[in-house]
Amino acid sequence: MNGFKKKVASVAALGLATTLTLSGCGTSGNTSGANNSSESGQENITFSWWTSPQRTAETKKAIALFEKKYPNIHVTLEYTGWSGYWSKLATESAGGSEPDVMQMDASRLAEYITKGQLADLSSNQTIDTSAIPKNILQLGDMNGKLYAIPAGVNATTWIYNPAILKQAGIQFDPSKNYTWDDFAKMCEEIHQKLPNVYGVDDEIDQGAALAYYAQTRGEHMYTPDGKLAISKQTLTDWFTYWLDLQNKGGCPPAQVNASYDHSNTQESPFIKGETAFQYMFIGEELEYQQDLGKPIEHALFPDWADSGKPYTVHPAMYWAISSHTKYPDAAAKLVNFLENDPQVSKIFLNERGVTVNQDNLKADAKVGDSMLKEQDSVMSQVEKVASPSYLDPPAAGQIGDLLTQIAQQVTFKKLTPSQAADQFYTQATNMLAQG
């Protein structure tokens, strides 16, 4: 599912309470002339992305290589955490001053296309897409036009701490199919045997996980034409599942879940050894393993092997170009470089999702570590059991925020699961109707 999600990104370590704007070559932080060409013919473009410390460092290296190759193009860097990124981008876009090149998420892509803020890349001759599989490239397509280039693909998985399972005496074989009930029982058993540990972090507000859950029941989050497809019963059962898990110790209490910054890996219960499992997109887990200081393993979601194929291949993120850019050729050169340059691919590896350039994917596998090889293997497993996906409607980002708000009221028992399902269904339907 091209899902709305609570982005896990360690921004606190960089002090990113507000958006940071830096010179690409590191010589100046002054952006007053960011979109003015100098008399020497230099073109100045702005590039923005949501970030983590690891992603920031890697991106700076990539931009340094780009500016070395194209000395007449200067790149101003803008980066911040997940939520701050979208609020800033919305403000800039409303005034027609969005960055020339921007990182884009599937939950927001249709919104920005519909508003006419992204350039049509269908006939762009600068961006080489020949090494990207057609089914992956089409994830950036709307109404027959290409508006965004997938930077990588990923899928929803669990990461888990095998040391906790061993301590609890629990056998778990992720190669075998299992049900949502099986998973709940295992999480409850973990807490029973290790009272200071919960089975899993509370993922009640994870939109991509909810969409997956719906697909295990033969439903989808949205119809292809952008209407709400999930039933009230499935919504009720989803909220009930996590509330029951909370009541039985399978996941932390509401107060614990609300007490820490979910965008800071250092505060994660998983890192502190307080949960055995955590929801994670492929490509984001390396920082967790480093912070945990112990090996972690992956598991596909419950019912992954069902005949209904509940998995979809998810675009991790995209590269997109503003329809208002004064320098479309320079912007396209940057997108092409980030997408296809072999050196950049070796810098990024799978941090922005599993690489979609097939030539780079093969080359990276030869130099990557065990984590990269495992990520590639898990993604390959997902692709074998996945069904096709389609673009989320323009209101998907708003609906993701709505899910977060209503889910929190369920965890604090201010709404029953049935009441929450009714509210979510009504408000989400209205949001979709308004576009």
PDB file of N, CA and C in Angstrom, residues 154-233:
ATOM      1  N   ASN A 154      10.056  -0.535  -0.870  1.00  0.00           N
ATOM      2  CA  ASN A 154      10.141  -1.243   0.403  1.00  0.00           C
ATOM      3  C   ASN A 154       8.807  -1.893   0.711  1.00  0.00           C
ATOM      4  N   ALA A 155       8.697  -2.429   1.888  1.00  0.00           N
ATOM      5  CA  ALA A 155       7.463  -3.079   2.319  1.00  0.00           C
ATOM      6  C   ALA A 155       7.423  -3.068   3.837  1.00  0.00           C
ATOM      7  N   THR A 156       6.227  -3.193   4.381  1.00  0.00           N
ATOM      8  CA  THR A 156       6.066  -3.233   5.830  1.00  0.00           C
ATOM      9  C   THR A 156       6.495  -4.594   6.359  1.00  0.00           C
ATOM     10  N   THR A 157       7.311  -4.587   7.407  1.00  0.00           N
ATOM     11  CA  THR A 157       7.767  -5.823   8.042  1.00  0.00           C
ATOM     12  C   THR A 157       7.832  -5.608   9.542  1.00  0.00           C
ATOM     13  N   TRP A 158       8.062  -6.683  10.262  1.00  0.00           N
ATOM     14  CA  TRP A 158       8.493  -6.580  11.652  1.00  0.00           C
ATOM     15  C   TRP A 158      10.007  -6.667  11.674  1.00  0.00           C
ATOM     16  N   ILE A 159      10.640  -5.889  12.532  1.00  0.00           N
ATOM     17  CA  ILE A 159      11.986  -6.238  12.966  1.00  0.00           C
ATOM     18  C   ILE A 159      11.830  -6.794  14.376  1.00  0.00           C
ATOM     19  N   TYR A 160      12.672  -7.741  14.743  1.00  0.00           N
ATOM     20  CA  TYR A 160      12.538  -8.288  16.092  1.00  0.00           C
ATOM     21  C   TYR A 160      13.900  -8.605  16.681  1.00  0.00           C
ATOM     22  N   ASN A 161      13.903  -8.637  18.007  1.00  0.00           N
ATOM     23  CA  ASN A 161      15.109  -8.896  18.779  1.00  0.00           C
ATOM     24  C   ASN A 161      15.118 -10.372  19.163  1.00  0.00           C
ATOM     25  N   PRO A 162      15.896 -11.203  18.469  1.00  0.00           N
ATOM     26  CA  PRO A 162      15.874 -12.647  18.754  1.00  0.00           C
ATOM     27  C   PRO A 162      16.345 -12.990  20.164  1.00  0.00           C
ATOM     28  N   ALA A 163      17.157 -12.107  20.759  1.00  0.00           N
ATOM     29  CA  ALA A 163      17.641 -12.373  22.121  1.00  0.00           C
ATOM     30  C   ALA A 163      16.497 -12.374  23.124  1.00  0.00           C
ATOM     31  N   ILE A 164      15.485 -11.492  22.906  1.00  0.00           N
ATOM     32  CA  ILE A 164      14.329 -11.452  23.809  1.00  0.00           C
ATOM     33  C   ILE A 164      13.503 -12.725  23.660  1.00  0.00           C
ATOM     34  N   LEU A 165      13.295 -13.165  22.415  1.00  0.00           N
ATOM     35  CA  LEU A 165      12.517 -14.386  22.201  1.00  0.00           C
ATOM     36  C   LEU A 165      13.217 -15.581  22.840  1.00  0.00           C
ATOM     37  N   LYS A 166      14.517 -15.627  22.725  1.00  0.00           N
ATOM     38  CA  LYS A 166      15.274 -16.728  23.339  1.00  0.00           C
ATOM     39  C   LYS A 166      15.141 -16.689  24.852  1.00  0.00           C
ATOM     40  N   GLN A 167      15.230 -15.493  25.422  1.00  0.00           N
ATOM     41  CA  GLN A 167      15.112 -15.341  26.875  1.00  0.00           C
ATOM     42  C   GLN A 167      13.731 -15.774  27.360  1.00  0.00           C
ATOM     43  N   ALA A 168      12.718 -15.513  26.540  1.00  0.00           N
ATOM     44  CA  ALA A 168      11.354 -15.886  26.910  1.00  0.00           C
ATOM     45  C   ALA A 168      11.039 -17.338  26.573  1.00  0.00           C
ATOM     46  N   GLY A 169      11.956 -18.016  25.919  1.00  0.00           N
ATOM     47  CA  GLY A 169      11.744 -19.410  25.562  1.00  0.00           C
ATOM     48  C   GLY A 169      10.719 -19.596  24.464  1.00  0.00           C
ATOM     49  N   ILE A 170      10.650 -18.633  23.538  1.00  0.00           N
ATOM     50  CA  ILE A 170       9.640 -18.656  22.475  1.00  0.00           C
ATOM     51  C   ILE A 170      10.299 -19.012  21.142  1.00  0.00           C
ATOM     52  N   GLN A 171       9.727 -19.983  20.452  1.00  0.00           N
ATOM     53  CA  GLN A 171      10.185 -20.375  19.133  1.00  0.00           C
ATOM     54  C   GLN A 171       9.359 -19.638  18.083  1.00  0.00           C
ATOM     55  N   PHE A 172      10.031 -18.937  17.172  1.00  0.00           N
ATOM     56  CA  PHE A 172       9.331 -18.205  16.112  1.00  0.00           C
ATOM     57  C   PHE A 172      10.076 -18.425  14.806  1.00  0.00           C
ATOM     58  N   ASP A 173       9.377 -19.004  13.830  1.00  0.00           N
ATOM     59  CA  ASP A 173       9.965 -19.270  12.523  1.00  0.00           C
ATOM     60  C   ASP A 173       9.295 -18.353  11.494  1.00  0.00           C
ATOM     61  N   PRO A 174       9.934 -17.243  11.099  1.00  0.00           N
ATOM     62  CA  PRO A 174       9.314 -16.294  10.182  1.00  0.00           C
ATOM     63  C   PRO A 174       9.133 -16.821   8.763  1.00  0.00           C
ATOM     64  N   SER A 175       9.748 -17.967   8.449  1.00  0.00           N
ATOM     65  CA  SER A 175       9.583 -18.539   7.115  1.00  0.00           C
ATOM     66  C   SER A 175       8.240 -19.234   6.958  1.00  0.00           C
ATOM     67  N   LYS A 176       7.546 -19.454   8.090  1.00  0.00           N
ATOM     68  CA  LYS A 176       6.237 -20.102   8.059  1.00  0.00           C
ATOM     69  C   LYS A 176       5.129 -19.070   8.228  1.00  0.00           C
ATOM     70  N   ASN A 177       4.033 -19.302   7.537  1.00  0.00           N
ATOM     71  CA  ASN A 177       2.896 -18.389   7.640  1.00  0.00           C
ATOM     72  C   ASN A 177       2.295 -18.466   9.046  1.00  0.00           C
ATOM     73  N   TYR A 178       1.750 -17.368   9.511  1.00  0.00           N
ATOM     74  CA  TYR A 178       1.114 -17.322  10.833  1.00  0.00           C
ATOM     75  C   TYR A 178       0.003 -16.282  10.784  1.00  0.00           C
ATOM     76  N   THR A 179      -0.905 -16.318  11.738  1.00  0.00           N
ATOM     77  CA  THR A 179      -2.072 -15.438  11.719  1.00  0.00           C
ATOM     78  C   THR A 179      -1.877 -14.253  12.664  1.00  0.00           C
ATOM     79  N   TRP A 180      -2.787 -13.294  12.561  1.00  0.00           N
ATOM     80  CA  TRP A 180      -2.775 -12.154  13.480  1.00  0.00           C
ATOM     81  C   TRP A 180      -3.013 -12.633  14.920  1.00  0.00           C
ATOM     82  N   ASP A 181      -3.872 -13.638  15.079  1.00  0.00           N
ATOM     83  CA  ASP A 181      -4.109 -14.187  16.425  1.00  0.00           C
ATOM     84  C   ASP A 181      -2.851 -14.862  16.965  1.00  0.00           C
ATOM     85  N   ASP A 182      -2.128 -15.578  16.103  1.00  0.00           N
ATOM     86  CA  ASP A 182      -0.863 -16.198  16.524  1.00  0.00           C
ATOM     87  C   ASP A 182       0.096 -15.136  17.038  1.00  0.00           C
ATOM     88  N   PHE A 183       0.152 -14.029  16.314  1.00  0.00           N
ATOM     89  CA  PHE A 183       1.082 -12.963  16.692  1.00  0.00           C
ATOM     90  C   PHE A 183       0.680 -12.350  18.039  1.00  0.00           C
ATOM     91  N   ALA A 184      -0.622 -12.111  18.227  1.00  0.00           N
ATOM     92  CA  ALA A 184      -1.093 -11.542  19.494  1.00  0.00           C
ATOM     93  C   ALA A 184      -0.752 -12.454  20.671  1.00  0.00           C
ATOM     94  N   LYS A 185      -0.976 -13.756  20.503  1.00  0.00           N
ATOM     95  CA  LYS A 185      -0.683 -14.709  21.581  1.00  0.00           C
ATOM     96  C   LYS A 185       0.805 -14.718  21.918  1.00  0.00           C
ATOM     97  N   MET A 186       1.646 -14.632  20.892  1.00  0.00           N
ATOM     98  CA  MET A 186       3.089 -14.616  21.130  1.00  0.00           C
ATOM     99  C   MET A 186       3.484 -13.342  21.890  1.00  0.00           C
ATOM    100  N   CYS A 187       2.923 -12.211  21.513  1.00  0.00           N
ATOM    101  CA  CYS A 187       3.242 -10.956  22.197  1.00  0.00           C
ATOM    102  C   CYS A 187       2.796 -10.985  23.660  1.00  0.00           C
ATOM    103  N   GLU A 188       1.627 -11.554  23.888  1.00  0.00           N
ATOM    104  CA  GLU A 188       1.136 -11.665  25.266  1.00  0.00           C
ATOM    105  C   GLU A 188       2.021 -12.618  26.088  1.00  0.00           C
ATOM    106  N   GLU A 189       2.479 -13.693  25.452  1.00  0.00           N
ATOM    107  CA  GLU A 189       3.337 -14.656  26.150  1.00  0.00           C
ATOM    108  C   GLU A 189       4.677 -14.030  26.518  1.00  0.00           C
ATOM    109  N   ILE A 190       5.198 -13.197  25.645  1.00  0.00           N
ATOM    110  CA  ILE A 190       6.456 -12.508  25.939  1.00  0.00           C
ATOM    111  C   ILE A 190       6.316 -11.691  27.223  1.00  0.00           C
ATOM    112  N   HIS A 191       5.217 -10.962  27.343  1.00  0.00           N
ATOM    113  CA  HIS A 191       5.014 -10.118  28.526  1.00  0.00           C
ATOM    114  C   HIS A 191       4.781 -10.965  29.788  1.00  0.00           C
ATOM    115  N   GLN A 192       4.105 -12.087  29.611  1.00  0.00           N
ATOM    116  CA  GLN A 192       3.869 -12.968  30.763  1.00  0.00           C
ATOM    117  C   GLN A 192       5.179 -13.525  31.314  1.00  0.00           C
ATOM    118  N   LYS A 193       6.096 -13.878  30.427  1.00  0.00           N
ATOM    119  CA  LYS A 193       7.361 -14.481  30.849  1.00  0.00           C
ATOM    120  C   LYS A 193       8.411 -13.436  31.224  1.00  0.00           C
ATOM    121  N   LEU A 194       8.298 -12.266  30.608  1.00  0.00           N
ATOM    122  CA  LEU A 194       9.241 -11.164  30.887  1.00  0.00           C
ATOM    123  C   LEU A 194       8.413  -9.924  31.211  1.00  0.00           C
ATOM    124  N   PRO A 195       7.988  -9.745  32.432  1.00  0.00           N
ATOM    125  CA  PRO A 195       7.053  -8.669  32.797  1.00  0.00           C
ATOM    126  C   PRO A 195       7.503  -7.256  32.446  1.00  0.00           C
ATOM    127  N   ASN A 196       8.798  -7.039  32.289  1.00  0.00           N
ATOM    128  CA  ASN A 196       9.296  -5.704  31.935  1.00  0.00           C
ATOM    129  C   ASN A 196       9.425  -5.499  30.430  1.00  0.00           C
ATOM    130  N   VAL A 197       8.951  -6.477  29.678  1.00  0.00           N
ATOM    131  CA  VAL A 197       9.055  -6.421  28.221  1.00  0.00           C
ATOM    132  C   VAL A 197       7.666  -6.632  27.612  1.00  0.00           C
ATOM    133  N   TYR A 198       7.363  -5.868  26.570  1.00  0.00           N
ATOM    134  CA  TYR A 198       6.113  -6.040  25.819  1.00  0.00           C
ATOM    135  C   TYR A 198       6.432  -6.722  24.495  1.00  0.00           C
ATOM    136  N   GLY A 199       5.446  -7.355  23.929  1.00  0.00           N
ATOM    137  CA  GLY A 199       5.683  -8.075  22.683  1.00  0.00           C
ATOM    138  C   GLY A 199       6.016  -7.166  21.521  1.00  0.00           C
ATOM    139  N   VAL A 200       5.250  -6.082  21.389  1.00  0.00           N
ATOM    140  CA  VAL A 200       5.397  -5.215  20.221  1.00  0.00           C
ATOM    141  C   VAL A 200       5.012  -3.796  20.607  1.00  0.00           C
ATOM    142  N   ASP A 201       5.590  -2.831  19.933  1.00  0.00           N
ATOM    143  CA  ASP A 201       5.170  -1.448  20.113  1.00  0.00           C
ATOM    144  C   ASP A 201       3.725  -1.326  19.614  1.00  0.00           C
ATOM    145  N   ASP A 202       2.972  -0.370  20.134  1.00  0.00           N
ATOM    146  CA  ASP A 202       1.582  -0.195  19.724  1.00  0.00           C
ATOM    147  C   ASP A 202       1.542   0.442  18.336  1.00  0.00           C
ATOM    148  N   GLU A 203       1.114  -0.320  17.339  1.00  0.00           N
ATOM    149  CA  GLU A 203       1.112   0.145  15.954  1.00  0.00           C
ATOM    150  C   GLU A 203      -0.303   0.440  15.449  1.00  0.00           C
ATOM    151  N   ILE A 204      -1.198   0.793  16.343  1.00  0.00           N
ATOM    152  CA  ILE A 204      -2.593   1.027  15.998  1.00  0.00           C
ATOM    153  C   ILE A 204      -2.773   2.170  15.012  1.00  0.00           C
ATOM    154  N   ASP A 205      -1.827   3.123  15.005  1.00  0.00           N
ATOM    155  CA  ASP A 205      -1.972   4.298  14.149  1.00  0.00           C
ATOM    156  C   ASP A 205      -1.171   4.209  12.855  1.00  0.00           C
ATOM    157  N   GLN A 206      -0.655   3.042  12.534  1.00  0.00           N
ATOM    158  CA  GLN A 206       0.135   2.871  11.324  1.00  0.00           C
ATOM    159  C   GLN A 206      -0.778   2.583  10.135  1.00  0.00           C
ATOM    160  N   GLY A 207      -0.884   3.554   9.237  1.00  0.00           N
ATOM    161  CA  GLY A 207      -1.793   3.421   8.107  1.00  0.00           C
ATOM    162  C   GLY A 207      -1.447   2.306   7.154  1.00  0.00           C
ATOM    163  N   ALA A 208      -0.148   2.129   6.883  1.00  0.00           N
ATOM    164  CA  ALA A 208       0.246   1.059   5.971  1.00  0.00           C
ATOM    165  C   ALA A 208      -0.061  -0.303   6.570  1.00  0.00           C
ATOM    166  N   ALA A 209       0.100  -0.411   7.888  1.00  0.00           N
ATOM    167  CA  ALA A 209      -0.219  -1.680   8.556  1.00  0.00           C
ATOM    168  C   ALA A 209      -1.727  -1.939   8.529  1.00  0.00           C
ATOM    169  N   LEU A 210      -2.512  -0.885   8.716  1.00  0.00           N
ATOM    170  CA  LEU A 210      -3.972  -1.026   8.633  1.00  0.00           C
ATOM    171  C   LEU A 210      -4.397  -1.459   7.230  1.00  0.00           C
ATOM    172  N   ALA A 211      -3.802  -0.867   6.225  1.00  0.00           N
ATOM    173  CA  ALA A 211      -4.130  -1.240   4.842  1.00  0.00           C
ATOM    174  C   ALA A 211      -3.780  -2.696   4.578  1.00  0.00           C
ATOM    175  N   TYR A 212      -2.644  -3.125   5.092  1.00  0.00           N
ATOM    176  CA  TYR A 212      -2.252  -4.533   4.948  1.00  0.00           C
ATOM    177  C   TYR A 212      -3.270  -5.436   5.636  1.00  0.00           C
ATOM    178  N   TYR A 213      -3.658  -5.070   6.846  1.00  0.00           N
ATOM    179  CA  TYR A 213      -4.646  -5.842   7.601  1.00  0.00           C
ATOM    180  C   TYR A 213      -5.941  -5.970   6.801  1.00  0.00           C
ATOM    181  N   ALA A 214      -6.353  -4.867   6.178  1.00  0.00           N
ATOM    182  CA  ALA A 214      -7.569  -4.905   5.356  1.00  0.00           C
ATOM    183  C   ALA A 214      -7.407  -5.879   4.191  1.00  0.00           C
ATOM    184  N   GLN A 215      -6.218  -5.899   3.592  1.00  0.00           N
ATOM    185  CA  GLN A 215      -5.996  -6.771   2.449  1.00  0.00           C
ATOM    186  C   GLN A 215      -5.965  -8.244   2.845  1.00  0.00           C
ATOM    187  N   THR A 216      -5.607  -8.539   4.097  1.00  0.00           N
ATOM    188  CA  THR A 216      -5.696  -9.931   4.542  1.00  0.00           C
ATOM    189  C   THR A 216      -7.149 -10.370   4.657  1.00  0.00           C
ATOM    190  N   ARG A 217      -8.072  -9.409   4.634  1.00  0.00           N
ATOM    191  CA  ARG A 217      -9.501  -9.707   4.698  1.00  0.00           C
ATOM    192  C   ARG A 217     -10.190  -9.499   3.351  1.00  0.00           C
ATOM    193  N   GLY A 218      -9.403  -9.381   2.313  1.00  0.00           N
ATOM    194  CA  GLY A 218      -9.961  -9.225   0.975  1.00  0.00           C
ATOM    195  C   GLY A 218     -10.444  -7.826   0.671  1.00  0.00           C
ATOM    196  N   GLU A 219     -10.021  -6.855   1.463  1.00  0.00           N
ATOM    197  CA  GLU A 219     -10.420  -5.463   1.251  1.00  0.00           C
ATOM    198  C   GLU A 219      -9.193  -4.623   0.902  1.00  0.00           C
ATOM    199  N   HIS A 220      -9.449  -3.375   0.541  1.00  0.00           N
ATOM    200  CA  HIS A 220      -8.382  -2.403   0.318  1.00  0.00           C
ATOM    201  C   HIS A 220      -8.710  -1.147   1.098  1.00  0.00           C
ATOM    202  N   MET A 221      -7.710  -0.313   1.276  1.00  0.00           N
ATOM    203  CA  MET A 221      -7.947   0.967   1.945  1.00  0.00           C
ATOM    204  C   MET A 221      -8.774   1.880   1.053  1.00  0.00           C
ATOM    205  N   TYR A 222      -8.420   1.919  -0.229  1.00  0.00           N
ATOM    206  CA  TYR A 222      -9.106   2.791  -1.188  1.00  0.00           C
ATOM    207  C   TYR A 222      -9.455   2.003  -2.451  1.00  0.00           C
ATOM    208  N   THR A 223     -10.443   2.507  -3.163  1.00  0.00           N
ATOM    209  CA  THR A 223     -10.733   1.972  -4.489  1.00  0.00           C
ATOM    210  C   THR A 223      -9.763   2.620  -5.481  1.00  0.00           C
ATOM    211  N   PRO A 224      -9.611   2.046  -6.670  1.00  0.00           N
ATOM    212  CA  PRO A 224      -8.717   2.663  -7.663  1.00  0.00           C
ATOM    213  C   PRO A 224      -9.090   4.095  -8.022  1.00  0.00           C
ATOM    214  N   ASP A 225     -10.371   4.442  -7.881  1.00  0.00           N
ATOM    215  CA  ASP A 225     -10.778   5.818  -8.205  1.00  0.00           C
ATOM    216  C   ASP A 225     -10.819   6.733  -6.979  1.00  0.00           C
ATOM    217  N   GLY A 226     -10.203   6.277  -5.870  1.00  0.00           N
ATOM    218  CA  GLY A 226      -9.983   7.180  -4.754  1.00  0.00           C
ATOM    219  C   GLY A 226     -11.083   7.277  -3.717  1.00  0.00           C
ATOM    220  N   LYS A 227     -11.931   6.272  -3.621  1.00  0.00           N
ATOM    221  CA  LYS A 227     -12.957   6.260  -2.578  1.00  0.00           C
ATOM    222  C   LYS A 227     -12.520   5.327  -1.441  1.00  0.00           C
ATOM    223  N   LEU A 228     -13.128   5.478  -0.278  1.00  0.00           N
ATOM    224  CA  LEU A 228     -12.790   4.622   0.852  1.00  0.00           C
ATOM    225  C   LEU A 228     -13.341   3.226   0.616  1.00  0.00           C
ATOM    226  N   ALA A 229     -12.493   2.217   0.711  1.00  0.00           N
ATOM    227  CA  ALA A 229     -12.905   0.841   0.430  1.00  0.00           C
ATOM    228  C   ALA A 229     -12.965  -0.021   1.683  1.00  0.00           C
ATOM    229  N   ILE A 230     -12.218   0.342   2.707  1.00  0.00           N
ATOM    230  CA  ILE A 230     -12.191  -0.463   3.921  1.00  0.00           C
ATOM    231  C   ILE A 230     -13.544  -0.393   4.623  1.00  0.00           C
ATOM    232  N   SER A 231     -13.999  -1.499   5.192  1.00  0.00           N
ATOM    233  CA  SER A 231     -15.307  -1.539   5.844  1.00  0.00           C
ATOM    234  C   SER A 231     -15.222  -1.069   7.293  1.00  0.00           C
ATOM    235  N   LYS A 232     -16.365  -0.657   7.825  1.00  0.00           N
ATOM    236  CA  LYS A 232     -16.416  -0.271   9.237  1.00  0.00           C
ATOM    237  C   LYS A 232     -16.078  -1.462  10.134  1.00  0.00           C
ATOM    238  N   GLN A 233     -16.481  -2.653   9.728  1.00  0.00           N
ATOM    239  CA  GLN A 233     -16.200  -3.833  10.536  1.00  0.00           C
ATOM    240  C   GLN A 233     -14.703  -4.093  10.643  1.00  0.00           C
TER     241      GLN A 233
END
